[in-house]
Each structure stands twice: as C-alpha cells, then as structure tokens.
Coordinates of C-alpha atoms and ligand atoms in Angstrom, one line a residue:
M11 CA 0.0 -0.1 0.1
K12 CA 1.4 3.4 -1.0
L13 CA 2.2 5.8 2.2
L14 CA -0.1 8.2 1.3
E15 CA -2.9 5.9 1.0
L16 CA -1.9 4.5 4.6
K17 CA -1.5 8.0 6.0
Q18 CA -4.8 9.1 4.8
I19 CA -6.6 6.1 6.1
V20 CA -4.4 6.7 9.5
F21 CA -5.6 10.0 9.2
V22 CA -9.3 9.4 8.8
N23 CA -9.5 6.7 11.0
L24 CA -8.5 9.3 13.5
I25 CA -10.8 11.8 12.6
I26 CA -13.8 9.0 13.1
V27 CA -12.8 8.8 16.6
V28 CA -12.3 12.1 17.6
C29 CA -15.9 12.4 15.7
L30 CA -17.5 10.1 17.8
V31 CA -15.7 11.0 21.1
C32 CA -17.6 14.6 20.2
S33 CA -20.6 13.6 19.3
I34 CA -21.3 11.8 22.8
T35 CA -21.2 14.8 24.5
P36 CA -21.6 17.7 22.2
T37 CA -21.4 21.2 24.3
Y38 CA -21.6 23.7 21.6
A39 CA -23.3 23.8 18.2
L40 CA -20.9 24.8 15.6
P41 CA -20.6 28.3 14.6
S42 CA -22.8 29.2 11.6
N43 CA -19.8 30.2 9.6
L44 CA -18.2 26.4 10.4
I45 CA -21.5 25.0 9.3
F46 CA -21.2 27.2 6.0
K47 CA -17.5 26.2 5.3
E48 CA -18.7 22.8 5.9
Q49 CA -21.4 22.8 2.7
I50 CA -18.9 24.6 0.9
Q51 CA -16.6 21.6 0.9
T52 CA -19.5 19.0 1.0
Q53 CA -20.6 20.7 -2.4
Q54 CA -17.1 21.0 -3.6
V55 CA -15.9 17.6 -3.0
Q56 CA -19.5 16.2 -4.9
D57 CA -18.3 18.6 -7.9
I58 CA -14.8 16.9 -8.0
V59 CA -16.3 13.5 -7.7
N60 CA -18.5 14.6 -10.8
L61 CA -15.7 15.7 -12.8
I62 CA -13.6 12.5 -12.1
D63 CA -16.8 10.1 -13.3
K64 CA -16.3 12.7 -16.2
K65 CA -12.7 12.3 -16.6
E66 CA -12.1 15.7 -16.5
Y67 CA -9.0 15.5 -14.3
K68 CA -7.7 19.1 -14.8
K69 CA -11.1 20.6 -13.9
A70 CA -10.8 18.8 -10.8
F71 CA -7.6 19.1 -9.9
N72 CA -7.9 22.5 -9.8
T73 CA -11.3 22.4 -7.9
L74 CA -9.1 20.4 -5.5
E75 CA -6.9 22.9 -4.9
Q76 CA -9.6 25.6 -4.5
I77 CA -10.6 23.8 -1.0
E78 CA -9.6 25.4 2.4
N79 CA -7.9 23.1 4.5
L80 CA -7.6 20.5 2.0
D81 CA -6.1 18.2 4.8
M82 CA -9.3 18.6 7.2
C83 CA -11.2 17.8 4.4
L84 CA -10.2 14.5 2.8
I85 CA -12.3 12.4 5.3
R86 CA -15.5 13.8 2.8
F87 CA -13.4 12.0 -0.2
N88 CA -14.1 8.1 -1.3
L89 CA -10.4 7.3 -1.0
N90 CA -10.6 5.4 -4.4
K91 CA -11.8 8.8 -6.5
F92 CA -9.1 10.5 -5.2
N93 CA -6.6 8.5 -5.7
E94 CA -7.9 8.2 -9.4
L95 CA -7.4 12.0 -9.2
I96 CA -4.0 12.1 -8.2
K97 CA -2.7 9.6 -10.5
E98 CA -4.5 10.7 -13.8
Y99 CA -3.7 14.3 -13.0
K100 CA 0.0 13.4 -12.9
N101 CA 0.3 12.8 -16.5
I102 CA -1.8 16.1 -17.7
L103 CA 1.2 17.3 -15.4
L104 CA 4.1 15.8 -16.8
S105 CA 2.5 16.3 -20.2
E106 CA 2.3 20.2 -19.6
A107 CA 5.8 20.8 -17.7
N108 CA 7.5 18.3 -20.6
V109 CA 6.1 20.8 -23.1
Y110 CA 7.6 24.1 -21.6
S111 CA 10.8 22.1 -20.8
E112 CA 10.9 21.3 -24.5
N113 CA 10.2 25.0 -25.4
G114 CA 13.4 25.9 -23.4
D115 CA 11.2 27.2 -20.9
Y116 CA 12.8 25.4 -17.8
A117 CA 11.6 28.1 -14.8
F118 CA 8.3 27.7 -16.0
A119 CA 8.1 23.9 -15.8
L120 CA 10.1 23.9 -12.7
N121 CA 7.5 26.4 -10.9
L122 CA 4.5 24.5 -12.2
L123 CA 5.9 20.6 -11.0
N124 CA 7.0 22.3 -7.8
S125 CA 3.3 23.7 -7.3
K126 CA 2.0 20.5 -7.5
H127 CA 4.7 19.2 -5.4
K128 CA 3.1 18.2 -2.1
Y129 CA 0.8 15.8 -3.7
Y130 CA 3.6 13.8 -5.5
K131 CA 6.7 13.7 -3.0
N132 CA 7.4 10.3 -3.6
D133 CA 6.9 10.4 -7.7
E134 CA 9.9 9.4 -9.1
N135 CA 9.0 10.5 -12.3
V136 CA 7.8 14.1 -11.0
N137 CA 11.3 14.4 -9.1
A138 CA 13.0 13.0 -11.8
L139 CA 11.4 16.0 -14.0
I140 CA 12.2 18.7 -11.6
K141 CA 15.7 17.8 -11.2
Y142 CA 16.3 17.8 -14.8
N143 CA 14.6 21.2 -15.0
S144 CA 17.1 22.6 -12.0
N145 CA 20.0 21.5 -14.1
Q146 CA 18.7 22.9 -17.3
I147 CA 18.5 26.4 -15.1
K148 CA 21.9 25.9 -13.8
N149 CA 23.5 25.1 -16.9
K150 CA 22.2 28.0 -18.5
N151 CA 23.9 30.0 -15.8
L152 CA 20.8 30.9 -14.5
V153 CA 20.2 31.7 -10.9
E154 CA 17.0 32.8 -8.5
Y155 CA 16.5 36.1 -8.4
K156 CA 15.3 37.5 -5.4
G157 CA 15.6 41.4 -5.1
E158 CA 13.1 44.0 -6.5
I159 CA 11.7 44.6 -9.7
E160 CA 11.9 47.7 -11.5
H161 CA 9.0 49.2 -13.4
L162 CA 9.5 52.2 -15.6
F163 CA 7.4 53.7 -17.6
T164 CA 6.8 56.7 -19.7
H165 CA 4.9 58.1 -22.8
C166 CA 5.4 58.2 -26.7
L167 CA 8.4 60.3 -27.4
L168 CA 8.6 63.7 -28.3
A169 CA 10.4 62.7 -31.5
F170 CA 10.6 65.9 -32.9
P171 CA 11.6 67.7 -30.0
E172 CA 12.3 71.0 -31.2
V173 CA 8.9 71.1 -32.3
A174 CA 7.2 69.7 -29.3
L175 CA 8.8 71.8 -26.8
N176 CA 8.7 74.8 -28.8
P177 CA 6.8 77.7 -26.3
K178 CA 4.3 78.6 -29.0
N179 CA 3.4 74.6 -29.5
P180 CA -0.1 74.9 -26.9
L181 CA 1.1 71.2 -25.5
S182 CA 4.4 71.8 -25.1
A183 CA 3.9 72.5 -21.3
D184 CA 2.1 68.7 -21.0
F185 CA 4.9 67.1 -23.0
D186 CA 7.4 68.5 -21.2
R187 CA 5.8 67.3 -18.1
D188 CA 4.8 63.7 -19.2
C189 CA 7.2 63.0 -21.8
L190 CA 10.9 62.0 -22.9
T191 CA 12.9 63.3 -26.1
P192 CA 14.7 60.7 -28.3
D193 CA 18.0 61.4 -26.7
E194 CA 17.2 61.0 -23.0
F195 CA 15.4 57.9 -23.6
K196 CA 18.4 56.4 -25.7
K197 CA 20.9 57.7 -22.7
I198 CA 18.6 56.0 -20.4
L199 CA 18.8 52.6 -21.9
M200 CA 22.5 53.1 -22.1
S201 CA 22.4 53.4 -18.5
L202 CA 20.2 51.0 -17.4
Y203 CA 22.4 48.4 -19.5
N204 CA 25.4 49.5 -17.8
K205 CA 23.8 48.8 -14.5
N206 CA 23.2 45.2 -15.2
Y207 CA 19.6 45.6 -15.9
V208 CA 18.1 43.6 -18.2
L209 CA 14.3 43.4 -20.0
V210 CA 11.8 40.7 -18.5
D211 CA 8.9 40.0 -20.2
I212 CA 5.7 41.0 -17.8
D213 CA 3.9 37.6 -18.0
S214 CA 7.0 36.0 -16.5
I215 CA 7.0 37.7 -13.2
Y216 CA 3.7 36.5 -11.9
E217 CA 1.3 33.4 -12.6
N218 CA -2.4 33.2 -11.9
V219 CA -3.1 29.9 -10.0
N220 CA -7.0 29.4 -9.5
G221 CA -7.5 32.9 -9.8
V222 CA -5.2 34.2 -7.9
S223 CA -2.4 35.9 -9.0
K224 CA 0.9 35.7 -7.2
Q225 CA 4.4 36.6 -7.7
K226 CA 6.8 34.2 -9.6
T227 CA 10.2 32.9 -9.4
L228 CA 12.7 34.7 -11.6
Y229 CA 15.9 33.0 -12.9
L230 CA 18.0 35.2 -14.9
P231 CA 21.7 35.2 -15.6
A232 CA 23.8 35.8 -12.7
G233 CA 24.4 39.7 -11.7
K234 CA 21.4 41.0 -14.0
K235 CA 18.3 42.8 -12.3
P236 CA 14.9 42.6 -13.9
L237 CA 13.5 45.7 -15.7
I238 CA 10.1 45.8 -17.2
F239 CA 9.4 49.5 -19.3
S240 CA 6.1 50.4 -20.5
F241 CA 4.9 52.9 -22.6
D242 CA 1.2 54.9 -22.3
D243 CA -1.3 56.4 -24.2
C244 CA 0.4 54.9 -27.8
N245 CA -2.6 55.8 -29.8
Y246 CA -1.1 59.2 -31.0
D247 CA -4.1 61.3 -30.2
S248 CA -5.3 63.3 -33.6
K249 CA -5.2 66.2 -31.5
K250 CA -1.4 65.5 -31.0
E251 CA -1.0 65.7 -34.8
N252 CA 1.7 67.8 -36.2
R253 CA 2.5 69.0 -32.7
G254 CA 5.8 66.9 -32.0
M255 CA 4.8 62.9 -32.3
V256 CA 5.1 60.9 -35.0
D257 CA 1.6 60.0 -36.5
K258 CA 1.9 56.4 -36.7
I259 CA 3.7 52.9 -36.4
I260 CA 4.0 51.7 -39.6
L261 CA 5.8 48.4 -41.0
D262 CA 7.8 49.6 -44.4
R263 CA 8.1 48.0 -47.3
N264 CA 10.5 45.0 -46.0
G265 CA 8.1 44.3 -43.3
N266 CA 10.2 46.3 -40.5
I267 CA 8.8 48.5 -37.8
A268 CA 8.9 52.2 -38.6
T269 CA 7.6 55.8 -37.5
Y270 CA 5.3 57.4 -40.1
T271 CA 5.2 61.7 -39.9
S272 CA 3.2 62.7 -42.8
K273 CA 3.9 66.6 -42.6
K274 CA 7.3 65.8 -42.6
S275 CA 9.8 66.3 -46.0
I276 CA 10.0 63.1 -47.9
A277 CA 13.5 62.3 -46.6
D278 CA 12.0 62.3 -43.0
R279 CA 8.3 60.9 -43.4
I280 CA 9.9 57.1 -42.5
S281 CA 12.2 56.9 -39.8
Y282 CA 13.9 54.0 -37.5
D283 CA 15.4 56.3 -34.7
N284 CA 12.6 58.8 -33.6
E285 CA 10.0 56.7 -31.3
F286 CA 10.8 54.0 -28.5
I287 CA 9.5 51.2 -30.4
P288 CA 12.4 50.9 -33.3
I289 CA 15.2 52.9 -30.8
L290 CA 14.5 50.2 -28.3
E291 CA 14.8 47.3 -31.2
N292 CA 18.0 48.7 -32.4
F293 CA 19.7 49.3 -29.0
V294 CA 18.6 45.1 -28.3
K295 CA 20.1 44.6 -31.8
T296 CA 23.3 46.1 -30.3
Y297 CA 22.9 44.7 -27.0
P298 CA 21.0 41.3 -27.1
D299 CA 21.8 40.9 -23.3
F300 CA 19.9 43.7 -22.7
S301 CA 16.3 41.7 -23.4
H302 CA 15.7 38.2 -21.5
N303 CA 14.5 35.4 -23.8
G304 CA 13.6 38.2 -26.0
A305 CA 11.4 40.0 -23.9
K306 CA 11.0 43.8 -25.1
G307 CA 8.3 46.2 -23.6
V308 CA 5.0 46.7 -22.7
I309 CA 2.7 49.1 -24.9
C310 CA -0.5 50.6 -23.1
L311 CA -3.3 51.4 -25.3
T312 CA -6.9 53.4 -25.0
G313 CA -9.3 52.8 -27.3
Y314 CA -11.4 56.4 -27.8
D315 CA -9.0 57.4 -30.6
G316 CA -8.0 54.2 -31.8
I317 CA -4.3 52.5 -31.2
L318 CA -0.5 53.0 -32.9
G319 CA -1.9 56.3 -35.0
Y320 CA -4.9 53.7 -36.9
R321 CA -7.9 55.4 -36.3
T322 CA -9.9 51.9 -35.3
Q323 CA -12.6 53.3 -33.3
K324 CA -15.9 51.7 -34.6
S325 CA -17.3 55.4 -34.8
N326 CA -15.0 55.9 -37.4
A327 CA -16.3 55.6 -41.0
T328 CA -12.6 54.3 -42.4
S329 CA -12.2 51.8 -39.2
R330 CA -12.5 48.7 -41.2
Y331 CA -9.4 49.5 -43.4
E332 CA -7.5 50.9 -40.1
I333 CA -8.1 47.6 -37.7
K334 CA -6.4 45.7 -40.9
K335 CA -3.3 47.8 -40.8
A336 CA -3.5 48.0 -37.3
Q337 CA -3.6 44.3 -36.9
E338 CA -0.3 43.7 -39.3
V339 CA 1.7 46.3 -36.8
V340 CA 0.1 44.1 -33.7
S341 CA 1.5 40.9 -35.1
K342 CA 4.9 41.9 -35.9
L343 CA 5.2 43.4 -32.9
K344 CA 4.5 40.5 -30.9
K345 CA 6.6 38.4 -32.9
L346 CA 9.3 41.1 -31.6
G347 CA 8.7 40.5 -28.3
W348 CA 6.3 43.4 -27.2
K349 CA 3.6 42.8 -25.1
F350 CA 0.0 44.9 -24.8
A351 CA -1.7 46.0 -21.7
C352 CA -5.1 47.6 -21.4
H353 CA -5.0 51.3 -20.2
S354 CA -8.5 52.0 -19.9
Y355 CA -11.1 52.4 -22.8
G356 CA -11.3 56.4 -22.6
H357 CA -8.6 57.4 -20.3
Y358 CA -10.9 58.4 -17.5
H359 CA -10.3 58.9 -13.9
M360 CA -11.6 55.8 -12.6
K361 CA -12.6 57.7 -8.9
E362 CA -14.9 60.3 -11.2
I363 CA -16.8 57.9 -13.3
S364 CA -19.5 56.2 -12.2
D365 CA -20.2 52.6 -12.3
M366 CA -22.5 52.7 -15.3
E367 CA -19.6 54.8 -17.4
F368 CA -16.8 52.2 -16.3
A369 CA -19.1 49.5 -17.6
K370 CA -19.0 50.8 -20.7
E371 CA -15.3 51.5 -20.7
I372 CA -14.8 47.6 -20.6
Y373 CA -17.7 47.2 -23.3
N374 CA -15.7 49.0 -25.6
W375 CA -12.6 48.0 -24.5
Q376 CA -13.6 44.3 -25.2
N377 CA -15.5 45.3 -28.7
E378 CA -12.9 47.8 -30.1
V379 CA -9.4 47.1 -28.6
E380 CA -9.1 43.2 -27.8
P381 CA -10.1 42.1 -31.2
I382 CA -7.2 43.8 -32.4
I383 CA -4.2 42.9 -30.4
G384 CA -6.1 39.8 -28.2
K385 CA -6.7 39.1 -24.3
T386 CA -4.5 41.2 -22.1
S387 CA -4.4 40.5 -18.8
I388 CA -2.8 43.6 -17.5
Y389 CA -4.4 46.8 -16.7
M390 CA -2.1 49.7 -16.4
Y391 CA -4.5 52.3 -14.3
P392 CA -4.9 55.8 -15.8
Y393 CA -3.5 58.3 -13.8
G394 CA -2.5 55.9 -11.4
E395 CA -5.9 56.3 -9.8
W396 CA -6.9 52.7 -8.6
E397 CA -10.2 51.8 -6.7
V398 CA -10.7 48.4 -5.1
I399 CA -12.8 47.9 -2.0
Q400 CA -15.5 49.8 -0.7
N401 CA -16.4 50.9 2.7
D402 CA -17.7 48.0 3.8
G403 CA -14.5 46.0 2.7
N404 CA -16.1 44.0 -0.2
I405 CA -14.6 44.1 -3.9
C406 CA -16.2 47.5 -5.3
Y407 CA -18.3 47.3 -8.7
K408 CA -15.4 48.6 -11.1
H409 CA -12.8 46.2 -9.9
K410 CA -15.1 43.2 -10.0
L411 CA -15.6 44.2 -13.8
L412 CA -12.1 44.2 -13.8
L413 CA -11.4 41.4 -12.4
D414 CA -14.6 39.1 -14.1
S415 CA -12.9 40.5 -17.7
G416 CA -9.8 38.6 -17.1
F417 CA -7.4 40.9 -15.5
E418 CA -4.7 40.0 -13.4
L419 CA -2.2 42.0 -13.1
F420 CA -2.7 46.0 -11.6
C421 CA 0.0 48.6 -12.1
G422 CA 0.0 51.9 -10.6
V423 CA 2.1 54.9 -10.6
G424 CA 4.7 55.6 -7.6
A425 CA 8.5 56.7 -7.5
K426 CA 9.4 53.6 -5.1
T427 CA 8.9 50.6 -6.3
F428 CA 5.9 48.6 -4.9
F429 CA 4.8 44.9 -6.0
N430 CA 2.5 43.4 -3.3
Y431 CA -1.5 42.8 -2.5
V432 CA -3.7 45.9 -2.5
P433 CA -5.1 47.6 -0.5
I434 CA -2.1 47.1 2.3
G435 CA -2.7 46.0 5.7
T436 CA -5.7 44.1 4.6
N437 CA -5.6 40.0 3.8
H438 CA -6.9 40.5 0.6
T439 CA -5.0 38.6 -2.3
H440 CA -7.7 39.2 -5.3
T441 CA -5.2 42.5 -6.3
L442 CA -1.6 41.8 -7.3
L443 CA -0.4 45.1 -7.8
M444 CA 2.7 46.7 -9.2
D445 CA 3.8 50.2 -9.3
R446 CA 5.6 52.1 -11.9
K447 CA 8.2 54.8 -12.0
P448 CA 7.2 57.4 -14.1
I449 CA 9.9 58.6 -16.4
D450 CA 9.4 62.2 -18.1
G451 CA 10.7 65.7 -18.0
R452 CA 8.9 66.5 -14.5
T453 CA 10.5 63.4 -12.7
L454 CA 14.0 63.9 -14.1
R455 CA 13.5 67.5 -12.5
T456 CA 12.3 66.2 -9.6
F457 CA 13.3 62.8 -8.2
S458 CA 16.9 62.5 -8.9
D459 CA 17.8 60.8 -5.7
Y460 CA 15.2 58.3 -6.2
Y461 CA 16.4 57.3 -9.7
S462 CA 19.9 57.7 -8.6
H463 CA 20.2 53.8 -9.2
L464 CA 18.9 53.5 -12.2
F465 CA 20.4 56.7 -13.9
N466 CA 22.1 60.0 -13.7
C467 CA 18.9 62.3 -14.4
E468 CA 21.2 66.0 -15.0
E469 CA 23.5 63.9 -17.3
V470 CA 20.0 62.2 -19.0
Y471 CA 18.5 65.5 -19.3
D472 CA 18.4 67.2 -22.7
H473 CA 19.6 70.7 -21.7
T474 CA 19.7 71.7 -25.6
N475 CA 15.8 70.8 -26.3
R476 CA 14.0 71.4 -22.9
T477 CA 13.1 75.0 -22.1
V478 CA 12.6 74.5 -18.4
P479 CA 16.0 74.2 -16.8
F480 CA 16.6 71.1 -15.3
F481 CA 17.2 73.2 -11.7
S482 CA 14.0 74.3 -11.5
Ligands
ZN1 ZN1 -2.3 57.4 -19.7

C-alpha cells in the first residue's frame, strides 16, 4: 500500500474517533460560519467526484486545489476517487511540464512542478523532471533572483523635440511634463544596460493559480537585475498631430517596424530612430543581452482614438481599413517580443466616473481593442488611480468588472518600487498591484534621488531641447 494511502486511512480513522468522542457529549453547536464552510466543502467534493466521473481530471484537480484546509477535508472523499484523481492528473502535469521544457522554458516547468509537488513528494517521475529542469537552469547559468523588480514607464517620445517643446506649441507644457526626448530615452537605456538591468517579460513575473495572482520565481543570468519598461497612451491622438510626435507606427516595404509622420519632408517621413519601439529594437540588436528571452516593452493602449496611430474606433467611418493595418503592426510587434496592456478605453479618472460609465469602458475595450490585440491580463490604471474595495470591505463593482474581464496584474504609479497585494494592511489576495516609476521631464527634474540607482537624471536630461532648466 502506498504511503499516501496509508497516511490518509490513519488520518480518516483518527477523525472518525475524534468525531465519535465529540458526538457523545456535544457541548457547543458549530458556529454558523463553520457550518457554512462545511456545506461549501461538501459541495466542492461532490463537484470533484462528478468531474472525475466525466474524466475531466484537470478541472477536478483545479477544484481540489481551491479547497480550504484540504487535509481536514479529506475525510469527505471516497479514497478510491481521490487516488484516481491524483494518479490521472500526474499524466497531465508531466505532459504540460514537458511541453515547457521542450520549449526551453525550464523555469516555468519547474514552477509548475514545484507548485504541485506536495501531492507527489515520493513520485519518481515528478522528482526526476524537477531535477532535470533545475539542472537545465543551472547549466544556462541562471540563478534565482531575489531582489526587487524595476518597472519604469513613460509616454510616446517627443520625436521632434524642437517642435514639441517650442513654447508656441500649445501642448509644450504637457509634453515637457509627461514625455522624454529620443536622446533622453537612449541615454536611459545605455545607463540601465551598464547597471546590469535586463528586460524581462511582464508575463514571467507572476502567475495566476485558481484565480489568485501571485509573484513567480524569476531566474536570470547571474548578476542581472530585472526591468520592465512600459509605454502609455500609444494611440498618437489626432489632437497631438503635427505637435512634435510621430503620426503612427508602420511596417516599411520590407516589413520592418518604422514610424511615419505625414507633414515632414519626404526624406524624413519614415524614421527608425525617433520613437521608443524602433529605438529599443535597435538597442537590443546592438546589446542582445539587454533582453532576457527576447523580452521587449509593454505597450499600453486606450481605444477612444484608436491604437498606434490607426483610427480603429468603430465611430470612424474607415475603421475597417484602419483595423487591418493596425493588426499587421500588432502581429509584427508580438513576434518581436512586445506585450500589450489595457490602459482603459477612454482614459478617464476611475474615481470620477460612475459604475455604468465604467461598464461601458470595459465593453468598448472588449469590442474595439481586444479584437485587434487579443486578450491581455495586464491593466495599467490611467493616472495611477485605483479603486478596489468599498467601505464595507467588499470588492467594489468597478474592480469586480476588471477581475471578471480577466485582468490579473494591476499597475499603479509610484516613485518607489511596490509589488504586492492591495489594499495594504488587509488580507485580500484578489489584487496584485505593481507600481511603475514615471520617467519624464518632471520626474527627471525632481526625482534624482529616487532614480540614482537607474541613471543620473542631470546627465540624461536634454538640456539642448528642454526650455525648463534642470534646476527649476
Ligand atoms: Zn495615460
């Protein structure tokens, strides 16, 4: 008889004895919340048995993992069914882990196996696969990273800084406050690279297990530090046209990423050096070890005026053509390692709009942007404003809508690193939030101390093009 079975039978008998003793002289009625929990567990066990009978082992196993205090609940199981599930799920687990290993994602395979190891402590196959993946990681010279993960963000670059920052430009103050020039961005990349930062995929830093998002162990080349760089408001809003930004991201005749600006002379219309996407692409070509496993940046989109310079919103008469063009660019960016995130549809202040308006936001996102970029589980709060629970401690309606829509990682704004559950001080685990450090004219001038480990703000600052002096 297997040790697991023996342990369960001893455990079950022990519980029965305890229950018999208790039933002779019951002194207290069970508190109502315990009775409620018992009812939930009984229902969950029944659901699991039904799924096992239908041979839906993966679903059954996921439900099993949701049971609170599983050890205490084993008494409710038919042990044959329980053992059947553990045995059958093992095949699923091994084949899933093997797929990741074969694709070179040893860290993910290892995480998956470790997360289920408690059910297979003495299983030869599972232990062998864990050992194999651990060795692969060691051989690739990857080590477990235990420090903080930097997440920086900025907006579209001021491709033509002499136009963008000209005081005659009505948007110059906003641009100065919120954006970087191409020179500044390049200097920032160089400094981050010299300080051993390496771009990582935002999807590699967390996982969602049975509806709960949690930080994932990250394996990096020894001495490297993880960095996520995200870019907001990448719609090239029509109101900003001819004010110093590019018009759109395009594919050139050879299918390469470039930018397009219509009002420029023919020679300057197409560029490979004035916006964050081509600049980062060029940088990684020169310094391939700046990108871990091919990771690039995160492009954060709204939908009210389309995406990436294409007027894909349904209210635009030519949206079908624009959607097609946008899809081609998105598909290329995905192949290059770029990720997409939701930055709302209309870029509203979350706290200032009603529940109804918020529901419309989600609807518009799902109907207009998702069909072009696919589903994303990353939500970047506009203005860094978030609302998670209401006064009675329950999840507020707007946040519930976000969770129900499949968002798993939420990003706010902060000068200091933060990556944990919110609201802080509660034991809620439904909202994993990561703050992002804003990098722009205002923060270069004022956050020198916070950012000194990343780059020297004064050295990065574009003293030639900015009209606001560094010490303002
Ligand atoms: Zn924004």
